[in-house]
PDB file of C-alpha atoms in Angstrom:
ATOM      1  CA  UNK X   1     -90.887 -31.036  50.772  1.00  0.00           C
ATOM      2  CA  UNK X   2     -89.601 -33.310  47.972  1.00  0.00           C
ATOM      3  CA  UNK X   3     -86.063 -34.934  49.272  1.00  0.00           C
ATOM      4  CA  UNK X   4     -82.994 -34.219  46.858  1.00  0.00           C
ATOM      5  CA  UNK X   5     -81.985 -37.752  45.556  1.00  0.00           C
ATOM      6  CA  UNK X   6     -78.547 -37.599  44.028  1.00  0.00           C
ATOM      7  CA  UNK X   7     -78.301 -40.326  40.821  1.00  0.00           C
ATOM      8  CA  UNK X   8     -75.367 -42.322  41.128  1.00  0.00           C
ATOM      9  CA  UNK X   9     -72.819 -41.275  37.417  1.00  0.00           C
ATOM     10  CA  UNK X  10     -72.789 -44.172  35.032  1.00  0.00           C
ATOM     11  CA  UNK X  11     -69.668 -45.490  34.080  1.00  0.00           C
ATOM     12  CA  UNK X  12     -69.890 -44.174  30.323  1.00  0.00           C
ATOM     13  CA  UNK X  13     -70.027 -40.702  31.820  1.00  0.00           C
ATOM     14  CA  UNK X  14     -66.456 -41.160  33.392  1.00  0.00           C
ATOM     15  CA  UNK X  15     -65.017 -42.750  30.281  1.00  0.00           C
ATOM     16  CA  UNK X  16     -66.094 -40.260  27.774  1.00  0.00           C
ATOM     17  CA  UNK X  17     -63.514 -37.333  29.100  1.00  0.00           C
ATOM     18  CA  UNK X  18     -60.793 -39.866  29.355  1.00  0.00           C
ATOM     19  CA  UNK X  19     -61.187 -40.881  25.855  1.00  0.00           C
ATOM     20  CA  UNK X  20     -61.306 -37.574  24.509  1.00  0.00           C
ATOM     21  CA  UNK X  21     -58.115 -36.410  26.689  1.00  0.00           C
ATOM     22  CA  UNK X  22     -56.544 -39.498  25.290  1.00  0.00           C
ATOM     23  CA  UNK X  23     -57.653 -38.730  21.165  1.00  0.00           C
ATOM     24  CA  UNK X  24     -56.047 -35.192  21.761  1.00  0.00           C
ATOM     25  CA  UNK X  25     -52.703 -36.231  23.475  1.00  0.00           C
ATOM     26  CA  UNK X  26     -52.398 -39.119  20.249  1.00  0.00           C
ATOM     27  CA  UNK X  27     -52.870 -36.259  18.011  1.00  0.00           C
ATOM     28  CA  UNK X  28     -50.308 -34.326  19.848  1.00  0.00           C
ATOM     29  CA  UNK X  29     -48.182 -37.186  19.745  1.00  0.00           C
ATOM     30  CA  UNK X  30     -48.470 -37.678  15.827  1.00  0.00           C
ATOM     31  CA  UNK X  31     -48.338 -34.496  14.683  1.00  0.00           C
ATOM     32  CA  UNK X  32     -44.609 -33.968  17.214  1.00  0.00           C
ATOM     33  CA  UNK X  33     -43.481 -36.900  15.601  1.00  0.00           C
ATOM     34  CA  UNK X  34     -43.959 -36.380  12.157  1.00  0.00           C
ATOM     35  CA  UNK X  35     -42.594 -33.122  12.394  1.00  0.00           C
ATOM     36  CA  UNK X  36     -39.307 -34.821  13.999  1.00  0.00           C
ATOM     37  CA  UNK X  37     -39.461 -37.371  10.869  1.00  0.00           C
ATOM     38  CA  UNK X  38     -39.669 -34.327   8.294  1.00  0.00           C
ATOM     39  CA  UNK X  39     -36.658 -32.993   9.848  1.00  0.00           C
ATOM     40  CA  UNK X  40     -34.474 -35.469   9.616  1.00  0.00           C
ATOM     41  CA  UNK X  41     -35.442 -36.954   6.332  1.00  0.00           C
ATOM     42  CA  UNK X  42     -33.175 -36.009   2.875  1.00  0.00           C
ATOM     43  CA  UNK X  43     -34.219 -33.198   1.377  1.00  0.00           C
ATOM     44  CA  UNK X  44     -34.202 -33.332  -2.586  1.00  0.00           C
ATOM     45  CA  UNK X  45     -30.489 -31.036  -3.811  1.00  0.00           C
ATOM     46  CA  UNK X  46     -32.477 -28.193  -5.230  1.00  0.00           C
ATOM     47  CA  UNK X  47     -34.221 -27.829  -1.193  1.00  0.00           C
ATOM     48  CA  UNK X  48     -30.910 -28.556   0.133  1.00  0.00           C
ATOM     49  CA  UNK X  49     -28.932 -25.816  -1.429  1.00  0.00           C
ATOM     50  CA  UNK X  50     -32.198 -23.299  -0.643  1.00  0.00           C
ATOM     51  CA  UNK X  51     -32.568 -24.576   2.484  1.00  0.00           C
ATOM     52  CA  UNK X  52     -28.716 -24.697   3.983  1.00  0.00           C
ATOM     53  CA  UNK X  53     -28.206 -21.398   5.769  1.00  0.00           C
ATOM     54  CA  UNK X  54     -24.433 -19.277   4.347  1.00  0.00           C
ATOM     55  CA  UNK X  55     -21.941 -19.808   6.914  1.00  0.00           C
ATOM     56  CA  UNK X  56     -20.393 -16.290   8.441  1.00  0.00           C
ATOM     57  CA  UNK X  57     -17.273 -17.072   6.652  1.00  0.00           C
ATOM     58  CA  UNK X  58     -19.049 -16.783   3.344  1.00  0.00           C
ATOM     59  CA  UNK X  59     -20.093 -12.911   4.307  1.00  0.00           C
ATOM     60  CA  UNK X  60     -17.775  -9.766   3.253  1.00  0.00           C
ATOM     61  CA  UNK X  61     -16.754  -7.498   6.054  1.00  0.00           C
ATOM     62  CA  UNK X  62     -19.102  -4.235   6.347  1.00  0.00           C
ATOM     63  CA  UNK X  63     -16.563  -2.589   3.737  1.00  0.00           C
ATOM     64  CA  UNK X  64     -16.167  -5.286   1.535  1.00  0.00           C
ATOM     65  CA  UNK X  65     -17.427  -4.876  -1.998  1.00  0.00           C
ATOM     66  CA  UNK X  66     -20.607  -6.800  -2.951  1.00  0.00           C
ATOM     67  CA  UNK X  67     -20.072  -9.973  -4.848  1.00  0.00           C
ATOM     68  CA  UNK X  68     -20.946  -9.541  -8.935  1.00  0.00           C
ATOM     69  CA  UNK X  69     -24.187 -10.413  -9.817  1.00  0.00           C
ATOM     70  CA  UNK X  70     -24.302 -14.544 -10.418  1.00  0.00           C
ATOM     71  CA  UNK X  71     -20.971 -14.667  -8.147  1.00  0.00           C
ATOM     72  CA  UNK X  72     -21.455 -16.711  -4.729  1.00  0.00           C
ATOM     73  CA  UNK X  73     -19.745 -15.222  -1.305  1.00  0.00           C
ATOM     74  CA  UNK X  74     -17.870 -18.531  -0.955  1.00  0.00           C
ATOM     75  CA  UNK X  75     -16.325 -17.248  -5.027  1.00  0.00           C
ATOM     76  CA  UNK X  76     -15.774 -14.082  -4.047  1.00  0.00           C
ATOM     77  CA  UNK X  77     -13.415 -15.094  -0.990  1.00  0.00           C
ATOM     78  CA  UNK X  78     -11.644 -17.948  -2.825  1.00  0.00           C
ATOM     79  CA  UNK X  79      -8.428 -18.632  -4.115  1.00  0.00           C
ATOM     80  CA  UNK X  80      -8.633 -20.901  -7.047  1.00  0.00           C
ATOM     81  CA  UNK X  81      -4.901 -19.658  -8.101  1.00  0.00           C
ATOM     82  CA  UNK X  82      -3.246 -20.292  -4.716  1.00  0.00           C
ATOM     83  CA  UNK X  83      -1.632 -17.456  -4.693  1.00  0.00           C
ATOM     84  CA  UNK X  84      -2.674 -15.747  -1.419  1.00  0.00           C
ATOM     85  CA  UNK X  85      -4.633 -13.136  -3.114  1.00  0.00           C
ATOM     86  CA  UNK X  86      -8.797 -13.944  -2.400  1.00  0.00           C
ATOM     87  CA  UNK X  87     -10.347 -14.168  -6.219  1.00  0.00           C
ATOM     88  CA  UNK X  88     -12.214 -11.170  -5.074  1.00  0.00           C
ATOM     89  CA  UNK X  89      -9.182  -8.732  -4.795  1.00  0.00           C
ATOM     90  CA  UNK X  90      -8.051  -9.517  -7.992  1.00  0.00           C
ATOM     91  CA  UNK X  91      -9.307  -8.043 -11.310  1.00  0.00           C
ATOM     92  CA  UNK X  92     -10.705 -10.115 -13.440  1.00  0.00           C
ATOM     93  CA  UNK X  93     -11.971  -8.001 -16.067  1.00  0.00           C
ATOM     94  CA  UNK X  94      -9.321  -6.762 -19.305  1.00  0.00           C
ATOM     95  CA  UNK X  95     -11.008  -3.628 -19.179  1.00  0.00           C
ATOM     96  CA  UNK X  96     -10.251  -2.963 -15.141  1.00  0.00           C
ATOM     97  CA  UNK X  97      -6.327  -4.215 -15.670  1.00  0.00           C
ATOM     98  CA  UNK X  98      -5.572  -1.751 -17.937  1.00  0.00           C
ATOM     99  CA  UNK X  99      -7.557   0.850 -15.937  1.00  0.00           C
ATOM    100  CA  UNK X 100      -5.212   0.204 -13.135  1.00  0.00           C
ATOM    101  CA  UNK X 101      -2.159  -0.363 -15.469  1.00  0.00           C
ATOM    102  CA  UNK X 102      -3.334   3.064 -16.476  1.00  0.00           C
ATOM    103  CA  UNK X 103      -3.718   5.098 -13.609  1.00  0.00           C
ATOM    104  CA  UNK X 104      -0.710   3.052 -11.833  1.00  0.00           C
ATOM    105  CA  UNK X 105       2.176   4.058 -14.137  1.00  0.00           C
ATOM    106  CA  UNK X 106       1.006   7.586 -14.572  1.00  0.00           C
ATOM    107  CA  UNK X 107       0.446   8.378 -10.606  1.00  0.00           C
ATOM    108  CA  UNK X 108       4.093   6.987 -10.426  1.00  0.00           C
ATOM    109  CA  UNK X 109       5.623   8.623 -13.607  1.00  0.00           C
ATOM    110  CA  UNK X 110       3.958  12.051 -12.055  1.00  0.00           C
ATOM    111  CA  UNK X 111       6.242  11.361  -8.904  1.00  0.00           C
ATOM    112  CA  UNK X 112       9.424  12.121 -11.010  1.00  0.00           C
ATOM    113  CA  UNK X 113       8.343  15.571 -11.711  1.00  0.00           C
ATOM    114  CA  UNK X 114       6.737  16.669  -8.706  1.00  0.00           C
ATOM    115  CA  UNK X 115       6.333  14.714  -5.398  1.00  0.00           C
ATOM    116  CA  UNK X 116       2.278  14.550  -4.576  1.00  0.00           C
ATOM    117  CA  UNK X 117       1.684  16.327  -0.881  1.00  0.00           C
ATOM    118  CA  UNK X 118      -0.787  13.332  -0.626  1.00  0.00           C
ATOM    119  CA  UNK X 119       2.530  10.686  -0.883  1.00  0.00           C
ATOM    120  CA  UNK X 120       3.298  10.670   3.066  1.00  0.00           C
ATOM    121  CA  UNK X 121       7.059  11.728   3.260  1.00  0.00           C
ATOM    122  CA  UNK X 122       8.177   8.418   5.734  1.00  0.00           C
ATOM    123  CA  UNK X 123       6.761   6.063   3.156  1.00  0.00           C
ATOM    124  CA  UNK X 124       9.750   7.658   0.406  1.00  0.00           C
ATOM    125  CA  UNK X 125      11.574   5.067  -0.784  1.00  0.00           C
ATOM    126  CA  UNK X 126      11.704   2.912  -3.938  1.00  0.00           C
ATOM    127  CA  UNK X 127       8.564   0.298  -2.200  1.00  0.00           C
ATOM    128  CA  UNK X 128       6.881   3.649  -0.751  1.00  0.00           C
ATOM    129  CA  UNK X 129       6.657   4.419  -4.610  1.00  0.00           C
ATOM    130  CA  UNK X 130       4.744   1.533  -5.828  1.00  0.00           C
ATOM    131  CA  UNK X 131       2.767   1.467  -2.768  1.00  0.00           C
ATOM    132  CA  UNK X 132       1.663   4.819  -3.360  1.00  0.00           C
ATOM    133  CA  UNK X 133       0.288   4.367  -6.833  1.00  0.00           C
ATOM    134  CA  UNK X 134      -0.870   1.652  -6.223  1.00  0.00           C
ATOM    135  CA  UNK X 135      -3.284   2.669  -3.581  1.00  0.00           C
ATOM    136  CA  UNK X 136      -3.896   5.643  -5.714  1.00  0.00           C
ATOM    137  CA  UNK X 137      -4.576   3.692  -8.892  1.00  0.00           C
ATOM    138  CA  UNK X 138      -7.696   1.992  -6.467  1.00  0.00           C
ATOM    139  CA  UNK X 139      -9.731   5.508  -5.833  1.00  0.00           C
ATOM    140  CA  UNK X 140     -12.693   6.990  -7.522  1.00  0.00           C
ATOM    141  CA  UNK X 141     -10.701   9.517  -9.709  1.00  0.00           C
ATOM    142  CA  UNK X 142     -13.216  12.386  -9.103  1.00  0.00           C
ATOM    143  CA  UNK X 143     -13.169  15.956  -8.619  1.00  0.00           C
ATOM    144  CA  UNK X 144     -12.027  15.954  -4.884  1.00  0.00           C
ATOM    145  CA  UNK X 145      -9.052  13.239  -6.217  1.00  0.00           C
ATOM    146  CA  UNK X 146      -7.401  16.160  -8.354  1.00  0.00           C
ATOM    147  CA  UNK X 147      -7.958  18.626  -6.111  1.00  0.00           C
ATOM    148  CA  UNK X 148      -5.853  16.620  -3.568  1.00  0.00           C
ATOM    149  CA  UNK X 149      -3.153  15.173  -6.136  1.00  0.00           C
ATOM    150  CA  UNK X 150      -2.719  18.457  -8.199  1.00  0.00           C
ATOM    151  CA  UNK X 151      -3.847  20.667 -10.935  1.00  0.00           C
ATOM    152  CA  UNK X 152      -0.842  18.616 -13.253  1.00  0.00           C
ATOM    153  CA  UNK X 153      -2.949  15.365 -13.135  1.00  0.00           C
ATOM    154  CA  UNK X 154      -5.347  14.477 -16.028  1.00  0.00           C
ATOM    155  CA  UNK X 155      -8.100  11.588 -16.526  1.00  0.00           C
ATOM    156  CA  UNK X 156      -5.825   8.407 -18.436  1.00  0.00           C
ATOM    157  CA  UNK X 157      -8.216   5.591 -18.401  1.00  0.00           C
ATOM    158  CA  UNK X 158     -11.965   5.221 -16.555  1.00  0.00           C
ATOM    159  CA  UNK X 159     -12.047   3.805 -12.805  1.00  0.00           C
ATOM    160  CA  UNK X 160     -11.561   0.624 -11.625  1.00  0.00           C
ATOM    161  CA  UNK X 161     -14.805  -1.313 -11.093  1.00  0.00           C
ATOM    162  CA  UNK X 162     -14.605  -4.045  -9.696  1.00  0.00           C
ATOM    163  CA  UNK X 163     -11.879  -2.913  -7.379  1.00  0.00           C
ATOM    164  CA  UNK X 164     -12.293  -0.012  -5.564  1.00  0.00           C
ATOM    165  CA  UNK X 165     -10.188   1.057  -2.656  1.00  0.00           C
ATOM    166  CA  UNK X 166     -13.389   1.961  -0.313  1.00  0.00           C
ATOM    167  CA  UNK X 167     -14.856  -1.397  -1.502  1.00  0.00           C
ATOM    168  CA  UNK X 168     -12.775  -4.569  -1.720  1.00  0.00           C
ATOM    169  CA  UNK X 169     -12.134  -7.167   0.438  1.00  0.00           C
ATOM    170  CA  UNK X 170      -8.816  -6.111   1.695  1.00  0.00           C
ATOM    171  CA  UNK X 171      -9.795  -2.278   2.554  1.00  0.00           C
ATOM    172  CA  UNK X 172      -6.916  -0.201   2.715  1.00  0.00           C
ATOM    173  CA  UNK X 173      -4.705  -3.393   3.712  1.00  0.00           C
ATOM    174  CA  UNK X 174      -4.027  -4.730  -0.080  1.00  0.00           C
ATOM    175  CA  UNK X 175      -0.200  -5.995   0.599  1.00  0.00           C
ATOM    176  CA  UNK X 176       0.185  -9.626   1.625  1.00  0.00           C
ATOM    177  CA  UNK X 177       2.684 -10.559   3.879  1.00  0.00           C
ATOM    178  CA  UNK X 178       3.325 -14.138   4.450  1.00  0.00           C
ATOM    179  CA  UNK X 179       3.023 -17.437   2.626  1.00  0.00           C
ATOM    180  CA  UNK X 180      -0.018 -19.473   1.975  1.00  0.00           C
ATOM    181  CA  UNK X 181      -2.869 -19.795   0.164  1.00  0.00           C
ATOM    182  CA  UNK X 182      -5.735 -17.108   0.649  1.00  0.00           C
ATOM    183  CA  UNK X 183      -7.931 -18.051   4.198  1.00  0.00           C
ATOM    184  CA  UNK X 184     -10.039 -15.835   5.715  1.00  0.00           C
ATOM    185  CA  UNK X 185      -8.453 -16.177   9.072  1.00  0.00           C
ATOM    186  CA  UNK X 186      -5.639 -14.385   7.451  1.00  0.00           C
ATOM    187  CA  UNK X 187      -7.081 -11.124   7.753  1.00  0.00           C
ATOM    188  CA  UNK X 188      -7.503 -11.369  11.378  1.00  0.00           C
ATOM    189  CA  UNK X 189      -3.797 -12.888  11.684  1.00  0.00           C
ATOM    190  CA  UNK X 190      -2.438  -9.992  10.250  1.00  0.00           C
ATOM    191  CA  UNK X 191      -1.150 -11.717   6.699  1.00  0.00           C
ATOM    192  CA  UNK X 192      -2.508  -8.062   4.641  1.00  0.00           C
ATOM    193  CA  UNK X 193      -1.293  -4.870   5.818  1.00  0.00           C
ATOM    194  CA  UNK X 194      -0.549  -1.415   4.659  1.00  0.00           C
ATOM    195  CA  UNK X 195       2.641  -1.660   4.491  1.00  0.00           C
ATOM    196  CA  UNK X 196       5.150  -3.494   2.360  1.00  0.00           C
ATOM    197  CA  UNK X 197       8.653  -3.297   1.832  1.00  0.00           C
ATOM    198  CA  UNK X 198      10.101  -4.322  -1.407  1.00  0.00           C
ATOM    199  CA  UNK X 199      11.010  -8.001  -0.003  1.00  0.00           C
ATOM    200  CA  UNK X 200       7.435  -8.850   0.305  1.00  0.00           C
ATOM    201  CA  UNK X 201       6.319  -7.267  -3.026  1.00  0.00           C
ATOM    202  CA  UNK X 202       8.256  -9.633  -4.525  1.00  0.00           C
ATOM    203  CA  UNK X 203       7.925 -12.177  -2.809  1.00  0.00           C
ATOM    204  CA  UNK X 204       3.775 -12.538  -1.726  1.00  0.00           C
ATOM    205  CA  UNK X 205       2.272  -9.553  -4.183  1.00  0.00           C
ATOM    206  CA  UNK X 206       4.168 -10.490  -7.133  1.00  0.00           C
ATOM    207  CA  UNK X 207       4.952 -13.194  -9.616  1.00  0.00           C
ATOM    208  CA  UNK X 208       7.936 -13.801 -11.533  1.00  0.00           C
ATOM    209  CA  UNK X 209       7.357 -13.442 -15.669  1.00  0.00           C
ATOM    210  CA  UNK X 210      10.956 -13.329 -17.468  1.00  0.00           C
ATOM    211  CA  UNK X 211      14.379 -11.583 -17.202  1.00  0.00           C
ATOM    212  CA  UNK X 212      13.894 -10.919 -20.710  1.00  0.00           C
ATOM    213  CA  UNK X 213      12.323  -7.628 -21.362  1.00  0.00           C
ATOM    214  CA  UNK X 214      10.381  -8.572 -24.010  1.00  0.00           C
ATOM    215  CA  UNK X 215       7.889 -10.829 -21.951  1.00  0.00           C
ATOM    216  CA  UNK X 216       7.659  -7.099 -19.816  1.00  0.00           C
ATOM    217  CA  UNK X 217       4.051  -5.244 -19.879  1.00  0.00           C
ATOM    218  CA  UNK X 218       3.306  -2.012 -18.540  1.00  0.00           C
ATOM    219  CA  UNK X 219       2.990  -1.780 -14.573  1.00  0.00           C
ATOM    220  CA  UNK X 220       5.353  -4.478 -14.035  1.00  0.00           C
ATOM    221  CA  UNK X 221       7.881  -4.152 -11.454  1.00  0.00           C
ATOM    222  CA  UNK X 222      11.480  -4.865 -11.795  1.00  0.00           C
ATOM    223  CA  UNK X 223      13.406  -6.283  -8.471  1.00  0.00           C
ATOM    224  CA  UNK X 224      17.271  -6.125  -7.790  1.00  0.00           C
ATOM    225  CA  UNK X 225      19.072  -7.941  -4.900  1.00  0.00           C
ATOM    226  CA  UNK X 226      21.999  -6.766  -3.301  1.00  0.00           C
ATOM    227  CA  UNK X 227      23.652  -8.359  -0.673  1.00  0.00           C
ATOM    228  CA  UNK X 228      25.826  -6.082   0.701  1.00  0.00           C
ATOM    229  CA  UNK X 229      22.790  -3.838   1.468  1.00  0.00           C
ATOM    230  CA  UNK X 230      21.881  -5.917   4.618  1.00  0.00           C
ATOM    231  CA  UNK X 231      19.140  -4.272   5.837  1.00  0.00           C
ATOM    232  CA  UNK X 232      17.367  -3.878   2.675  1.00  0.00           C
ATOM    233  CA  UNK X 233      18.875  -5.423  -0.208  1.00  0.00           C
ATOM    234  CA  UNK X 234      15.586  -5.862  -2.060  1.00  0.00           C
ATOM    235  CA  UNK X 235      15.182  -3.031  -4.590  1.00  0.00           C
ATOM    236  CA  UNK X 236      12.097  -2.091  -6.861  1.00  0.00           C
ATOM    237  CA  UNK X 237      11.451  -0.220  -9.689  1.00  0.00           C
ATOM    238  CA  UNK X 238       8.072   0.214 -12.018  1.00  0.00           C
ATOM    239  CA  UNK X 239       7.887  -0.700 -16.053  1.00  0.00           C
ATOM    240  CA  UNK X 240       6.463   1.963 -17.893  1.00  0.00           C
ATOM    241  CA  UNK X 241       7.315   0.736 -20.832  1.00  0.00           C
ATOM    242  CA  UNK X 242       5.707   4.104 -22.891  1.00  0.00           C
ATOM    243  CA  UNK X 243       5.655   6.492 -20.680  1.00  0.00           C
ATOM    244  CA  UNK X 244       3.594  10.088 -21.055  1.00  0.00           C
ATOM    245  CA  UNK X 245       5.782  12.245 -21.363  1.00  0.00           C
ATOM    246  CA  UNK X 246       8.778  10.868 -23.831  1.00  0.00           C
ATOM    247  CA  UNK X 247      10.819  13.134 -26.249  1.00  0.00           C
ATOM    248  CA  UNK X 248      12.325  10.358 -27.729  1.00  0.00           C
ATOM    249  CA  UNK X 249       9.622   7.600 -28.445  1.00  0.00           C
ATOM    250  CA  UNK X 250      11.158   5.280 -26.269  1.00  0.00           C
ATOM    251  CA  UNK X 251       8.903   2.441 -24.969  1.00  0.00           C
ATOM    252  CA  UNK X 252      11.716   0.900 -22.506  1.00  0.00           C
ATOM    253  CA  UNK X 253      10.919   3.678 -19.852  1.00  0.00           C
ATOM    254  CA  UNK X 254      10.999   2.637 -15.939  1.00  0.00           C
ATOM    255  CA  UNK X 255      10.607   5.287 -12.699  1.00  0.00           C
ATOM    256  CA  UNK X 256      11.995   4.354  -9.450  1.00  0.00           C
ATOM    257  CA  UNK X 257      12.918   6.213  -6.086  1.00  0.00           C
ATOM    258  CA  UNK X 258      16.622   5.627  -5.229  1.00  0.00           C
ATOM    259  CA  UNK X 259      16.655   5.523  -1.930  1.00  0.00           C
ATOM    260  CA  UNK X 260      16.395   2.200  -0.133  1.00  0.00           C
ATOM    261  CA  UNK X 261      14.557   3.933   2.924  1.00  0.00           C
ATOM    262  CA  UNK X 262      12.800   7.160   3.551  1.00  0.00           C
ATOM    263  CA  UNK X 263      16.132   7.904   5.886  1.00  0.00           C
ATOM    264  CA  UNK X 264      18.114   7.908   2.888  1.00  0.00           C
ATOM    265  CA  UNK X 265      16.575  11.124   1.583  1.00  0.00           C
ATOM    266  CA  UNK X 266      16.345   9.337  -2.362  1.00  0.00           C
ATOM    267  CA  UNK X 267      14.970  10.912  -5.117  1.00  0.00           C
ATOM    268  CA  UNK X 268      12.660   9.676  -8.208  1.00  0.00           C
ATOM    269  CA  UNK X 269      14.042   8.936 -11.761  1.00  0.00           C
ATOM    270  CA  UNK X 270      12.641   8.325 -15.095  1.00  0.00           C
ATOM    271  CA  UNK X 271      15.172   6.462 -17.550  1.00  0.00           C
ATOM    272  CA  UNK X 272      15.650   4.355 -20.339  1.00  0.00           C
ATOM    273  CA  UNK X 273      16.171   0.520 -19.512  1.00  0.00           C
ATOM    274  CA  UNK X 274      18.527   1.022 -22.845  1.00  0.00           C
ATOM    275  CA  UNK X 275      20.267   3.356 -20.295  1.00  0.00           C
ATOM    276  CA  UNK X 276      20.495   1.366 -17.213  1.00  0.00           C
ATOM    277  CA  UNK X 277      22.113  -1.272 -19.161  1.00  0.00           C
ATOM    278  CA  UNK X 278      25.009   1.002 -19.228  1.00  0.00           C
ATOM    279  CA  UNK X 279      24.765   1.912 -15.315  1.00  0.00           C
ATOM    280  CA  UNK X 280      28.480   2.639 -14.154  1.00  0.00           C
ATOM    281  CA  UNK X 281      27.911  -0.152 -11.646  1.00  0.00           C
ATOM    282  CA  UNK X 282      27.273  -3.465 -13.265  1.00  0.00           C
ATOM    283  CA  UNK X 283      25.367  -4.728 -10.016  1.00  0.00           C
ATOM    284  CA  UNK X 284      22.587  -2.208 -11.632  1.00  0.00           C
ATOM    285  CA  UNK X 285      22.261  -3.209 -14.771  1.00  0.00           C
ATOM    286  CA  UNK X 286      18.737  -5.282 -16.249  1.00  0.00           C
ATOM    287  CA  UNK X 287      21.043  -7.621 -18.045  1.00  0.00           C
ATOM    288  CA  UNK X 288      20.474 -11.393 -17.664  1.00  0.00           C
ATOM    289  CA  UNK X 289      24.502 -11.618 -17.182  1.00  0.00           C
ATOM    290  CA  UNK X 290      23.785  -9.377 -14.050  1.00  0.00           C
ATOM    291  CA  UNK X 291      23.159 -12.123 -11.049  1.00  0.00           C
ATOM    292  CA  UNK X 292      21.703  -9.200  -8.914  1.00  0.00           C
ATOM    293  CA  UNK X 293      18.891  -8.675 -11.484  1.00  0.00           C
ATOM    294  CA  UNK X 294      15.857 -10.719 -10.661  1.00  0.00           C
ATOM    295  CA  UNK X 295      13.838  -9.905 -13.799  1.00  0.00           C
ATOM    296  CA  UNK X 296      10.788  -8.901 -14.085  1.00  0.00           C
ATOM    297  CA  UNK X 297       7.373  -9.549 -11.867  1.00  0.00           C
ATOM    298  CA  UNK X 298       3.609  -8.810 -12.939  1.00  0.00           C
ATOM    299  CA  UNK X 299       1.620  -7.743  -9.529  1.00  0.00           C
ATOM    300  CA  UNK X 300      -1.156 -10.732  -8.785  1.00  0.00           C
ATOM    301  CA  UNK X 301      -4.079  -8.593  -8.811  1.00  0.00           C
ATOM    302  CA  UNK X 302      -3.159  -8.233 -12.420  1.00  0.00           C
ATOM    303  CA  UNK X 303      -2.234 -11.956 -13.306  1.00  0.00           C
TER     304      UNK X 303
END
């Protein structure tokens, strides 16, 4: 029997897997590093702006309206104005302000000769009014809309567009409340709501045009302040200017509810500025001699 004679390995047989181990762990090594490299270098401003990822700030809620087409998120949530109102909410287009202008004055005007089951009794009062066609003003006007408001409504202008009350940044909370420029923390703080008394209209939903009535458009709101009220001495009333139903030509025409409060159990009117100038109480008239007139204010979505 032939013995089994083992043959000692050479010492290029152990340094052959070593050197191959080591090849593939350089390769490793290069190819982690350049990676690391590529990620830290500049990248030109066209692979920048493509490559940086939107912050969730820059993202409408759920029921926010879609930005317009060419319009960025971060546009669509600004506030270039600085007036609390996010660019967004506003409308931009001639064609959608007088759509609302529209719809607003003749939801209100309607008020004075029938109150609309759909206008929730405890919101009755001179603020309730505006709020109420307002809102109104922001719906799809369709077939279910008249059905709800009544058979005396009629079409007066097309829809708002670019506004809609089931899609805009706001959702059904379209009043601002408090001071400051338009963040998007304010919506969680609680600076929009539903509610707005005539105070605030004024004072965070409107801005101040003239006390001359000239300068006056349709839709406008007129604001007294009376003191002695204490509670609520802010009062509000909506411009017509012509309104739809006028015997007498007129283009001075205003409708406000007279009560300061839903408590108070006030009514709607439709009159003549021409008229109010004669008010038995001076503290009423829309005279620029009259300190308690404010003048007149043009609603910021509209401005």
């Amino acid at each position: 029997m032939l013995a089994m004679v083992s043959r000692a390995p050479k010492a290029s047989d152990l340094i052959k897997p070593v050197i191959r181990i080591a090849g593939w762990a350089a390769l490793f090594l290069t190819l982690t590093l350049s990676g690391w490299l590529y990620r830290r270098l500049p990248l030109p401003a066209v692979q920048r702006s493509q490559a940086a990822p939107l912050s969730k700030t820059n993202h409408p809620t759920p029921k926010a309206k879609r930005p317009a087409a060419g319009e960025t998120a971060a546009a669509y949530w600004s506030d270039n104005d600085s007036d609390g109102i996010p660019d967004g909410g506003e409308l931009r287009s001639f064609q959608d302000r007088e759509s609302f202008r529209r719809w607003f004055t003749a939801i209100a005007e309607m008020q004075f000769y029938r109150f609309s089951e759909s206008w929730n009794p405890q919101q009755r009062d001179c603020a309730g009014l505006v709020r109420f066609a307002w809102r109104e003003a922001l719906r799809q006007h369709n077939a279910m809309w008249f059905r709800k408001m009544g058979p005396e409504y009629e079409t007066v202008a097309s829809d708002v567009s670019d506004l809609q009350l089931d899609q805009n940044p706001l959702g059904e909370k379209l009043f601002r409340t408090d001071f400051g420029s338009f963040q998007r923390v304010d919506l969680a703080e609680g600076k929009f709501a539903e509610f707005a008394d005539a105070r605030s209209l004024k004072t965070f939903n409107a801005t101040f045009i003239s006390r001359d009535r000239r300068q006056a458009q349709s839709g406008d709101l007129i604001f007294f302040y009376q003191p002695q009220a204490r509670k609520l001495p802010y009062h509000v009333m909506l411009f017509l200017g012509q309104a739809r139903t006028a015997p007498n030509g007129a283009d001075d025409w205003v409708v406000y509810h007279t009560g300061g409060s839903p408590d108070e159990n006030g009514t709607v009117k439709k009159v003549e500025l021409s008229v109010l100038d004669g008010h038995p109480d001076p503290r009423w008239r829309p005279i620029a001699s009259n300190r308690n007139f404010l003048g007149f204010y043009r609603l910021k979505i509209l401005d």
